[in-house]
Tab-separated table of C-alpha atoms and ligand atoms in Angstrom:
chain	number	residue	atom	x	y	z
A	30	UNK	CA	-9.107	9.840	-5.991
A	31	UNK	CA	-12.456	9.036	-6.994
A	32	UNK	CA	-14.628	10.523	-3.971
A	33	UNK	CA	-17.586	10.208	-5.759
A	34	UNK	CA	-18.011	6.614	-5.149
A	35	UNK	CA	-17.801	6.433	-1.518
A	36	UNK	CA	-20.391	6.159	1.082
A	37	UNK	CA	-20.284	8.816	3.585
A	38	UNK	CA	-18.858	7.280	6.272
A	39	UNK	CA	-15.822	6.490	3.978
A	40	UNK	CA	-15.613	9.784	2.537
A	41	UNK	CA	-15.040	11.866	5.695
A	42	UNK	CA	-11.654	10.810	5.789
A	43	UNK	CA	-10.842	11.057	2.133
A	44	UNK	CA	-12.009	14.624	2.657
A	45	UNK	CA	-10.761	15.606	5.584
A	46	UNK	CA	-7.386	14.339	4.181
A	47	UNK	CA	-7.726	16.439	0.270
A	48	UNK	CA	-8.763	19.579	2.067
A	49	UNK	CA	-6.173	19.583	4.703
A	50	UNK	CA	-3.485	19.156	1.322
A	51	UNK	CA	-5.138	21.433	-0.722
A	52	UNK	CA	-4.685	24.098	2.272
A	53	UNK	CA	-1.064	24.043	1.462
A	54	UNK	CA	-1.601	24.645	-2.499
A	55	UNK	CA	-4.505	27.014	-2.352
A	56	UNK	CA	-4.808	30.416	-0.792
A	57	UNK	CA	-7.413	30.652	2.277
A	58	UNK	CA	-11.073	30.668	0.711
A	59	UNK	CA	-10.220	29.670	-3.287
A	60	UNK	CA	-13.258	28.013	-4.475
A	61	UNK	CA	-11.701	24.108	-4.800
A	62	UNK	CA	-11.486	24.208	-1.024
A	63	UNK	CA	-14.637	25.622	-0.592
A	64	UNK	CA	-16.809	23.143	-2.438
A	65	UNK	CA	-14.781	20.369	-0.438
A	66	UNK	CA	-15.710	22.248	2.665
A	67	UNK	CA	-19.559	22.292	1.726
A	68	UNK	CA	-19.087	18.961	1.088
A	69	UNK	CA	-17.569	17.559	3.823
A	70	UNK	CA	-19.860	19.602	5.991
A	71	UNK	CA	-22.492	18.598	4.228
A	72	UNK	CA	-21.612	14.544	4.691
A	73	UNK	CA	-21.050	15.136	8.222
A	74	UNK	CA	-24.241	16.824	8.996
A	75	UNK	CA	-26.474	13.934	6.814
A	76	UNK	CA	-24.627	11.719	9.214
A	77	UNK	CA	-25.410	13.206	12.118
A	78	UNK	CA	-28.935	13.884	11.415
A	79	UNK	CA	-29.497	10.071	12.855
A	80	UNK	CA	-26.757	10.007	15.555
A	81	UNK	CA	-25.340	12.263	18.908
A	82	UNK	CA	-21.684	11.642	17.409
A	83	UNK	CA	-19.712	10.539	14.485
A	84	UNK	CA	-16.313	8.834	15.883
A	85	UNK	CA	-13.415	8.139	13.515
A	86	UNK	CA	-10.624	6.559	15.348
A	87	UNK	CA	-6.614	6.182	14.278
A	88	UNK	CA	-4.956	3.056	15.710
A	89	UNK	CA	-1.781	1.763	14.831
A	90	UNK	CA	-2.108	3.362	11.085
A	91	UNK	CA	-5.831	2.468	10.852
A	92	UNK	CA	-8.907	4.271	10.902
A	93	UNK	CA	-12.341	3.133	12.207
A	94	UNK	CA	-15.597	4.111	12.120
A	95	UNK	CA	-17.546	3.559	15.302
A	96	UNK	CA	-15.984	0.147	15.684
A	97	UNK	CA	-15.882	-0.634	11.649
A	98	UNK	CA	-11.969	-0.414	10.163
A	99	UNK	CA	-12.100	1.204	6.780
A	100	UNK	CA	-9.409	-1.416	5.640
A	101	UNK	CA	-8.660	0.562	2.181
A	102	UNK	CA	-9.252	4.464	3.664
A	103	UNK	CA	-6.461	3.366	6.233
A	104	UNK	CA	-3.797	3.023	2.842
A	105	UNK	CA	-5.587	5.814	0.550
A	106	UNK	CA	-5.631	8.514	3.812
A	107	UNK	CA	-1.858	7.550	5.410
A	108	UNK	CA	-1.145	11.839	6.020
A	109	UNK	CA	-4.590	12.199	7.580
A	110	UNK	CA	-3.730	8.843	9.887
A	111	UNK	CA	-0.100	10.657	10.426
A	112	UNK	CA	-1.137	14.041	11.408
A	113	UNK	CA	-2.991	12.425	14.017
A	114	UNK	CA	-0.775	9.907	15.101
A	115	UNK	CA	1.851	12.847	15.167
A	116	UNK	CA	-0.508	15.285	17.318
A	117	UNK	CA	-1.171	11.892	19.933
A	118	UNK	CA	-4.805	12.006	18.778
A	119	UNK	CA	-6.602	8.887	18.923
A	120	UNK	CA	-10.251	9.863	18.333
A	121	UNK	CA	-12.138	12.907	16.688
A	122	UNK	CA	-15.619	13.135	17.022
A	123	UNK	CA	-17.779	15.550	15.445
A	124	UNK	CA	-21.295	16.783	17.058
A	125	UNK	CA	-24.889	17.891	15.841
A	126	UNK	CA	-24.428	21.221	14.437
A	127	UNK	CA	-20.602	21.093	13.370
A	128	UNK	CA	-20.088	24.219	11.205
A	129	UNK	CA	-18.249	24.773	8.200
A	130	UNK	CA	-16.057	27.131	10.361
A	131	UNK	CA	-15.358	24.878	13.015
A	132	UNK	CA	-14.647	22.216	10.321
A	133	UNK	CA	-11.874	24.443	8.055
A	134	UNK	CA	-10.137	25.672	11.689
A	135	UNK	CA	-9.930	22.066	12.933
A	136	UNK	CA	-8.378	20.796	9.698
A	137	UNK	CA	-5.947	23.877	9.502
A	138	UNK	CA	-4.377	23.023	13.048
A	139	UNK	CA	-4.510	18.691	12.298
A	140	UNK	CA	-2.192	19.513	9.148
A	141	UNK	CA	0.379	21.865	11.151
A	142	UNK	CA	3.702	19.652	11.720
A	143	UNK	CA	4.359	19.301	14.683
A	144	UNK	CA	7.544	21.054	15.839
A	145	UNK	CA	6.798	23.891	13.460
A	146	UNK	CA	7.137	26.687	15.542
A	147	UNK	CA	6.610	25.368	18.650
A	148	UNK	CA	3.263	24.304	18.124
A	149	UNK	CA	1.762	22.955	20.566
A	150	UNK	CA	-1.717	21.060	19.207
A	151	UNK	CA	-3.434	20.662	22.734
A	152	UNK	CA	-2.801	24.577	23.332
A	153	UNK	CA	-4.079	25.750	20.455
A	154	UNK	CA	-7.233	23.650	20.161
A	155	UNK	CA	-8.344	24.594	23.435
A	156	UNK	CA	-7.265	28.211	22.667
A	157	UNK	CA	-9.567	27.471	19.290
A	158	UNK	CA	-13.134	26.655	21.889
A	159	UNK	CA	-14.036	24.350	19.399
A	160	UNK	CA	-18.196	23.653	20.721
A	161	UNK	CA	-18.688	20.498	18.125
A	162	UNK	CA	-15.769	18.603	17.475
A	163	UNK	CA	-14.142	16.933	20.289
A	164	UNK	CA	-10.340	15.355	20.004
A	165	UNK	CA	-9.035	12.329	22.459
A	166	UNK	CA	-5.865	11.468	22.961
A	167	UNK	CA	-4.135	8.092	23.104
A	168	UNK	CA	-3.475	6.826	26.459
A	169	UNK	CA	-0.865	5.120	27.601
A	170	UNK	CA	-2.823	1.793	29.456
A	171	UNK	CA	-0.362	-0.701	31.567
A	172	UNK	CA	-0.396	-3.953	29.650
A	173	UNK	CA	-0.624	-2.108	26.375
A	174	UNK	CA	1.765	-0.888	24.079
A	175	UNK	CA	5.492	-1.512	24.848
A	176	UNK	CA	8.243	0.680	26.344
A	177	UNK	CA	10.621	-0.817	23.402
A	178	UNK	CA	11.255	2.249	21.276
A	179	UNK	CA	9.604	1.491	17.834
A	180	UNK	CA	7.852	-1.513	18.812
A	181	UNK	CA	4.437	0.121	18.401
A	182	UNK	CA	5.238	0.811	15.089
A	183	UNK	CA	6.061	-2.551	13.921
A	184	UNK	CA	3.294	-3.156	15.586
A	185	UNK	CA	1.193	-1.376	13.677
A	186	UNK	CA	3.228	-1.816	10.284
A	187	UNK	CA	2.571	-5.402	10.945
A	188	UNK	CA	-1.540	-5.017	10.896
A	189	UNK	CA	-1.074	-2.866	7.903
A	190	UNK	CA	0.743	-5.769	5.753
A	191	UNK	CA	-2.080	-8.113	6.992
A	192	UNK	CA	-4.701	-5.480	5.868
A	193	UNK	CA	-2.719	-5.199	2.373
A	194	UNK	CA	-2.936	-8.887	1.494
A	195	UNK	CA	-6.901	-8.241	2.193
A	196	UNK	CA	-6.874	-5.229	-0.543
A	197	UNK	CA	-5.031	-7.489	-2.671
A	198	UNK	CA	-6.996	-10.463	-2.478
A	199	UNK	CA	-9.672	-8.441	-3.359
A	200	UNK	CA	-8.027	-6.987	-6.478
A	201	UNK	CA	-6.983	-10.439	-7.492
A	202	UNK	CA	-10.340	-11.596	-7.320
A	203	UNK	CA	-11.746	-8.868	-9.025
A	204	UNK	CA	-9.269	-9.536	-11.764
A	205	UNK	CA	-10.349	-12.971	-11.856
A	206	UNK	CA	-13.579	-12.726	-12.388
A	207	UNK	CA	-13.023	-10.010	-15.071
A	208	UNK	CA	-14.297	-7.057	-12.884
A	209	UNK	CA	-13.335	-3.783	-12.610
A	210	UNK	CA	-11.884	-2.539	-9.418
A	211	UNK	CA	-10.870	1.226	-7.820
A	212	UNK	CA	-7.160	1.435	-8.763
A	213	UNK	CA	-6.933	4.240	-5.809
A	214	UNK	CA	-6.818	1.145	-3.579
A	215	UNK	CA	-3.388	0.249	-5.547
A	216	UNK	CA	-2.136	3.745	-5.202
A	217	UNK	CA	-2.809	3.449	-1.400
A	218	UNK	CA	-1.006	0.024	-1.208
A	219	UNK	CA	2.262	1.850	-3.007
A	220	UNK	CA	2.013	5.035	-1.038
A	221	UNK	CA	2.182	2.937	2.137
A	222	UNK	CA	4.924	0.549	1.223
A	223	UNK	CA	7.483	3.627	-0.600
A	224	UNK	CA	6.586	5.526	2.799
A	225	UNK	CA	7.835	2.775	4.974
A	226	UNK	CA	10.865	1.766	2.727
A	227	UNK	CA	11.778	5.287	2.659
A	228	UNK	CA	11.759	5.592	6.797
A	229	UNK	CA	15.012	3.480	6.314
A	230	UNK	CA	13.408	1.269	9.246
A	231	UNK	CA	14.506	-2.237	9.257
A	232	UNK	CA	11.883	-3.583	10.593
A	233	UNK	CA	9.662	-2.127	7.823
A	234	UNK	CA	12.011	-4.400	5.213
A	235	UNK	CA	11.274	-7.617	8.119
A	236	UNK	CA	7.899	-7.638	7.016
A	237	UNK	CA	8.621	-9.416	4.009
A	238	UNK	CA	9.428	-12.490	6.587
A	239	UNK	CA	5.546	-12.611	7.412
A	240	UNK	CA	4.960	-15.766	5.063
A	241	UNK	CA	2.129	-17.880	4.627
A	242	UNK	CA	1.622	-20.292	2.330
A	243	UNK	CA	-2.397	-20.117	2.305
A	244	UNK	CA	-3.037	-16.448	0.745
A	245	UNK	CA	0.940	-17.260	-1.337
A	246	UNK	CA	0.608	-14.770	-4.577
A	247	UNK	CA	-0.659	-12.067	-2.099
A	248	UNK	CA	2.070	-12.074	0.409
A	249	UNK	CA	4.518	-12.698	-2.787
A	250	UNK	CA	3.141	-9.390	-4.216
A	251	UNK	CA	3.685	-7.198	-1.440
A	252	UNK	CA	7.367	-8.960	-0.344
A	253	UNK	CA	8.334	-8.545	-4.082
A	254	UNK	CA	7.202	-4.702	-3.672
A	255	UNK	CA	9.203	-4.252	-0.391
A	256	UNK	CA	12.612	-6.206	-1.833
A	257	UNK	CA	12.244	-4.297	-4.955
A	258	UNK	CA	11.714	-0.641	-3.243
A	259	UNK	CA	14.485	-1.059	-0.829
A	260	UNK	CA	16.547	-2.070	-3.978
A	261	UNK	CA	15.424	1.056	-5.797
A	262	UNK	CA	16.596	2.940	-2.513
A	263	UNK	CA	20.322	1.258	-2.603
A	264	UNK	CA	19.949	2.280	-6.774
A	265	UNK	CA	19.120	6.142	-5.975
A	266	UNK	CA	15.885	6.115	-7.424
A	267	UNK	CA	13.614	9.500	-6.519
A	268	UNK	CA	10.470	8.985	-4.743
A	269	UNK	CA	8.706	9.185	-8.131
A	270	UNK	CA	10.211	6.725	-9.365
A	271	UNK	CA	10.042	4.404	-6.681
A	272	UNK	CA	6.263	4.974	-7.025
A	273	UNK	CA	6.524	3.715	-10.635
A	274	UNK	CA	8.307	0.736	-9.648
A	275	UNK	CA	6.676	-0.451	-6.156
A	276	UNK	CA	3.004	-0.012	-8.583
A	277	UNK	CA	4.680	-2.304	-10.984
A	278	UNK	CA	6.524	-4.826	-8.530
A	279	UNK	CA	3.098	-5.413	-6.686
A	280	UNK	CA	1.192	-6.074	-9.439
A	281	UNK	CA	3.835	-8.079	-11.727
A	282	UNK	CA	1.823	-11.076	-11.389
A	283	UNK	CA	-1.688	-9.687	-11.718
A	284	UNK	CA	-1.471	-11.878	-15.090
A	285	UNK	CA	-1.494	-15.369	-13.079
A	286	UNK	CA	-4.952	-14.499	-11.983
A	287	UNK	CA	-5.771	-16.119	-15.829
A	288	UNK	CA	-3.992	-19.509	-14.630
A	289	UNK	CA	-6.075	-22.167	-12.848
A	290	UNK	CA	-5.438	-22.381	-8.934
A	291	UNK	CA	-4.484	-26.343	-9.374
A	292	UNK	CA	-1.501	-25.680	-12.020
A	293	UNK	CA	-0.050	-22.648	-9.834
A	294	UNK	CA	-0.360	-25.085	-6.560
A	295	UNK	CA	0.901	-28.408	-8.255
A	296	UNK	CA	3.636	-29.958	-6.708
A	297	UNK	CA	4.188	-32.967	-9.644
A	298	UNK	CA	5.784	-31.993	-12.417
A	299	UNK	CA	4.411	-29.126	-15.170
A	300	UNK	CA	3.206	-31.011	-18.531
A	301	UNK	CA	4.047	-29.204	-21.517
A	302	UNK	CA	0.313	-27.256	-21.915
A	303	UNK	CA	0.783	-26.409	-17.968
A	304	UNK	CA	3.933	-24.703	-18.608
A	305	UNK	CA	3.237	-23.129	-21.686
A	306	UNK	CA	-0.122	-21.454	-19.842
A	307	UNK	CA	2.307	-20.282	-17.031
A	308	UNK	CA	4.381	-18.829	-19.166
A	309	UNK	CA	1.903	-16.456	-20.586
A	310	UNK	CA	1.480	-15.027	-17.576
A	311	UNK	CA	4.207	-11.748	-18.117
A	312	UNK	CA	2.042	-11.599	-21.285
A	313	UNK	CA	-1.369	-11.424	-19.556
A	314	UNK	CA	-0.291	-9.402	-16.534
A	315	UNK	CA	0.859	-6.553	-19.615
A	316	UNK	CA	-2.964	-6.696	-21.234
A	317	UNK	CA	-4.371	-5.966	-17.938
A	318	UNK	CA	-2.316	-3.094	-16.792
A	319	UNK	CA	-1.971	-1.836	-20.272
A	320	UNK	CA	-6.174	-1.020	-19.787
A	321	UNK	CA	-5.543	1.206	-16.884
A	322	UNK	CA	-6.186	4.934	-17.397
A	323	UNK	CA	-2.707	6.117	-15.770
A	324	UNK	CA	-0.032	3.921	-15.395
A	325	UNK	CA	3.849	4.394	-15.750
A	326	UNK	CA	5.825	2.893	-18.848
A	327	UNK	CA	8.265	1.424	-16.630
A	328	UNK	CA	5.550	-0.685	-14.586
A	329	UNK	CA	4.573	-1.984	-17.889
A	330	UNK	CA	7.496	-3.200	-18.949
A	331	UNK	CA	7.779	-5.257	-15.076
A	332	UNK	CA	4.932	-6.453	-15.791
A	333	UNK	CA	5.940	-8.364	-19.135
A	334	UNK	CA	9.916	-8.772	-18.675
A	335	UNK	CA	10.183	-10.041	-15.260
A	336	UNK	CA	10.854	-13.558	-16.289
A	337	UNK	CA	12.881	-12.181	-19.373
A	338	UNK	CA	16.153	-12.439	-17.839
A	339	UNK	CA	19.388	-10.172	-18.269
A	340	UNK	CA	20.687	-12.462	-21.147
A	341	UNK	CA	16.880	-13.003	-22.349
A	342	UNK	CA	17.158	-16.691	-21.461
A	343	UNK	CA	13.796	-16.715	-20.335
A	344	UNK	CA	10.129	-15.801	-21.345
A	345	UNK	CA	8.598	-13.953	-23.254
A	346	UNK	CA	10.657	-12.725	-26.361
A	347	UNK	CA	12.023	-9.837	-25.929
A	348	UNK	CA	10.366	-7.656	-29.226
A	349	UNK	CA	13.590	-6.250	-31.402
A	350	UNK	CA	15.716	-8.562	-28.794
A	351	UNK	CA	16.800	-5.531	-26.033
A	352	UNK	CA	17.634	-5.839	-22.571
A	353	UNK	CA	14.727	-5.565	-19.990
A	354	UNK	CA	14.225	-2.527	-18.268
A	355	UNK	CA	16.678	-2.006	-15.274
A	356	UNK	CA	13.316	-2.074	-13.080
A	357	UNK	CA	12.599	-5.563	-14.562
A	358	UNK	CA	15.788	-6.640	-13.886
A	359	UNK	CA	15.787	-5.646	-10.170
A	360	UNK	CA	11.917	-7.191	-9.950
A	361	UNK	CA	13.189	-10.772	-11.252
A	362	UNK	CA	16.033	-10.710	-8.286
A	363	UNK	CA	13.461	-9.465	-5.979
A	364	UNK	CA	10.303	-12.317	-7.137
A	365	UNK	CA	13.209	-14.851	-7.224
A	366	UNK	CA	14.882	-14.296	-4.059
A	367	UNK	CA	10.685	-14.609	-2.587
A	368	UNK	CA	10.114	-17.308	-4.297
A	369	UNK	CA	13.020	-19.034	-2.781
A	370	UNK	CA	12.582	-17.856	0.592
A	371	UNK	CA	8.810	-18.874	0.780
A	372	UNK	CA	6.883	-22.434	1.492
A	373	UNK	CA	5.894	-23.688	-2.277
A	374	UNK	CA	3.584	-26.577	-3.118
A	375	UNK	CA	7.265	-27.876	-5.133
A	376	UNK	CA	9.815	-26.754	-2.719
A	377	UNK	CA	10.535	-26.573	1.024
A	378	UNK	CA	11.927	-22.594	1.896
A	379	UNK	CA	15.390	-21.969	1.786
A	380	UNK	CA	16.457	-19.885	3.971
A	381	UNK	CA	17.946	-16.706	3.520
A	382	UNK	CA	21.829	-17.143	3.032
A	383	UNK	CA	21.363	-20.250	1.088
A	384	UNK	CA	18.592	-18.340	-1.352
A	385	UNK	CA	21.498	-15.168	-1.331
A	386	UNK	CA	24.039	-17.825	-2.169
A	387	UNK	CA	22.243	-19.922	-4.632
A	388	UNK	CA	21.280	-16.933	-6.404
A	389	UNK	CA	24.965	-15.575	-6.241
A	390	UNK	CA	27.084	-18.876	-6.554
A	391	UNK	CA	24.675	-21.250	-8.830
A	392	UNK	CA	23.784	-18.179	-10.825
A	393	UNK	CA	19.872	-18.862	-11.554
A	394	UNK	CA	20.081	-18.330	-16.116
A	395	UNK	CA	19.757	-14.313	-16.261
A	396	UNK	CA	19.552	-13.028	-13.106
A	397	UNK	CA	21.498	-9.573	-13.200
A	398	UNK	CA	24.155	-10.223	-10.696
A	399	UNK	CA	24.250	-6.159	-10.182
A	400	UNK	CA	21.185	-6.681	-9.078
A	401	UNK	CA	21.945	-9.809	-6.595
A	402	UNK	CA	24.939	-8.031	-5.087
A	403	UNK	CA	22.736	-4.987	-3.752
A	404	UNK	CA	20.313	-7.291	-2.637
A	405	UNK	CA	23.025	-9.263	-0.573
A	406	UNK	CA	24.910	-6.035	0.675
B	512	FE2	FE1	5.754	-13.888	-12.546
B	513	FE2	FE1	6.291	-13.411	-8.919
């Protein structure tokens, strides 16, 4: 992660959240946590030269600033927002003359798991007499929240998705207009989504439900991540490589960013020129990723053989004629089975056991039926 960048306010958590991991790599005192200290210290203080308190709050997986939400710190910082969601804490605020001290002991007990030898984080922090940083904890208030176990978490999964389309937008647009943007805010998305696919929570998977026609190739992006990770759970994949394929099933159609808005949208038929400029899409969405500094072979190859097909009845040419990659494969179910399920300028939704059945009984041209079967299960 690029801290570098950031303005102050948005680095605290970054930092907060690197040092606290380090602190499990590095013995107490090595110098990589001690420059982070300094600087972190050093942020907080500039901040508070102007103010009585700096307040970073953590609500329903977000974080805020004062009242500002830090919409791409609350994907890029998820174990800082789960320590304190795990510890109840709701608020930390630091005050005029914080110390380094103060700052490494407060970040050594917000990392501790709770349950880890009967830790107990209220205890020990007012054990600790910490004089400048201050911790609230969530209350329960009648009216909010819900006594439904879970509830608070879809809750807050749900904001999160709506947050994600933001991020994405923004990428998208970026793309668009040819600019660069921080691919940390992609790794953020992924972490997020393999997380919550991994909790084996079903309402995490329901998310891909939340359609909307307006903000389409977003919402399509981040339902064809979800489908495709929980299929990658049913395959066995390792968290690794779920990583690999969630980064490649979110951005498979980074390429249609190229295509005018009015041929993606029509709802008359495609001429010939139309199609053949939607069809280079796979081709486009490969140049794009291919200029990223780090990115996984197998994310690549989503990216140009999602439309490919099992029996390479679709586009574009397979080079040497081999079978896409089995995490192509599994992305073409998953973008087709979205596709079907959503509102479309040329179709009205189907919904879901017709799409399962249409894609199992009318067998869409080279869809792996492997793949369809797990998806149905
Ligand atoms: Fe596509
Ligand atoms: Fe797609």
């Amino acid at each position: 992660m690029s801290l570098g960048l950031l303005n102050k306010e948005k680095k605290i958590p970054a930092l907060l959240m690197t040092i606290g991991k380090n602190m499990g790599l590095y013995p107490d005192g090595h110098p990589e946590i001690a420059s982070l200290v300094d600087e972190l210290h050093e942020d907080i203080s500039s901040l508070l030269s102007g103010r009585e308190r700096l307040t970073y709050s953590f609500r329903d997986g977000q974080i805020f600033f004062e009242e500002e939400i830090l919409i791409e710190e609350s994907f890029s910082c998820i174990e800082l927002t789960s320590w304190c969601e795990a510890k109840n804490i709701d608020r930390v605020i630091f005050l005029p003359q914080v110390d380094r001290e103060e700052i490494i002991r407060f970040i050594s007990l917000l990392r501790i798991k709770p349950g880890a030898d009967d830790f107990d984080f209220s205890a020990e922090f007012k054990l600790a007499g910490f004089a400048h940083i201050e911790v609230k904890k969530l209350i329960a208030v009648s009216g909010k929240g819900t006594d439904k176990p879970g509830e608070d978490e879809r809750q807050g999964d749900i904001k999160k998705y709506e947050l994600a389309t933001v991020v994405i937008s923004d990428i998208f647009d970026k793309t668009r207009k040819a600019e660069t943007f921080d691919q940390s805010k992609v790794d953020g998305i992924v972490d997020w989504l393999v997380k919550g696919v991994l909790s084996k929570d079903s309402s995490f998977g329901a998310l891909t439900s939340l359609k909307n026609f307006d903000d389409y190739t977003c919402r399509h992006s981040i339902n064809v991540a979800i489908l495709s990770l929980n299929l990658g759970l049913k395959l066995g994949l390792r968290e690794e490589q779920l990583v690999w394929l969630g980064t490649g099933a979110l951005l498979h159609d980074i390429g249609k960013m190229h295509v005018p808005i009015k041929i993606l949208n029509k709802s008359n038929k495609l001429t010939r020129k139309e199609w053949e400029i939607i069809k280079a899409h796979p081709v486009e969405t490969l140049r794009i990723l291919s200029g990223w500094a780090s990115i996984e072979k197998s994310a690549l190859a989503i990216g140009y053989e999602h439309h490919m097909g099992c029996d390479l009845s679709g586009y574009p040419e397979s080079p040497g004629g081999t079978r896409p990659h089995v995490f192509s494969r599994l992305v073409q179910v998953a973008d087709v089975y979205d596709g079907l399920t959503s509102e479309r300028a040329y179709h009205t939704p189907f919904s879901l056991a017709e799409a399962q059945n249409y894609m199992l009984n009318e067998v869409e041209k080279g869809l792996d039926q492997t793949m369809v079967k797990l998806l149905v299960d």
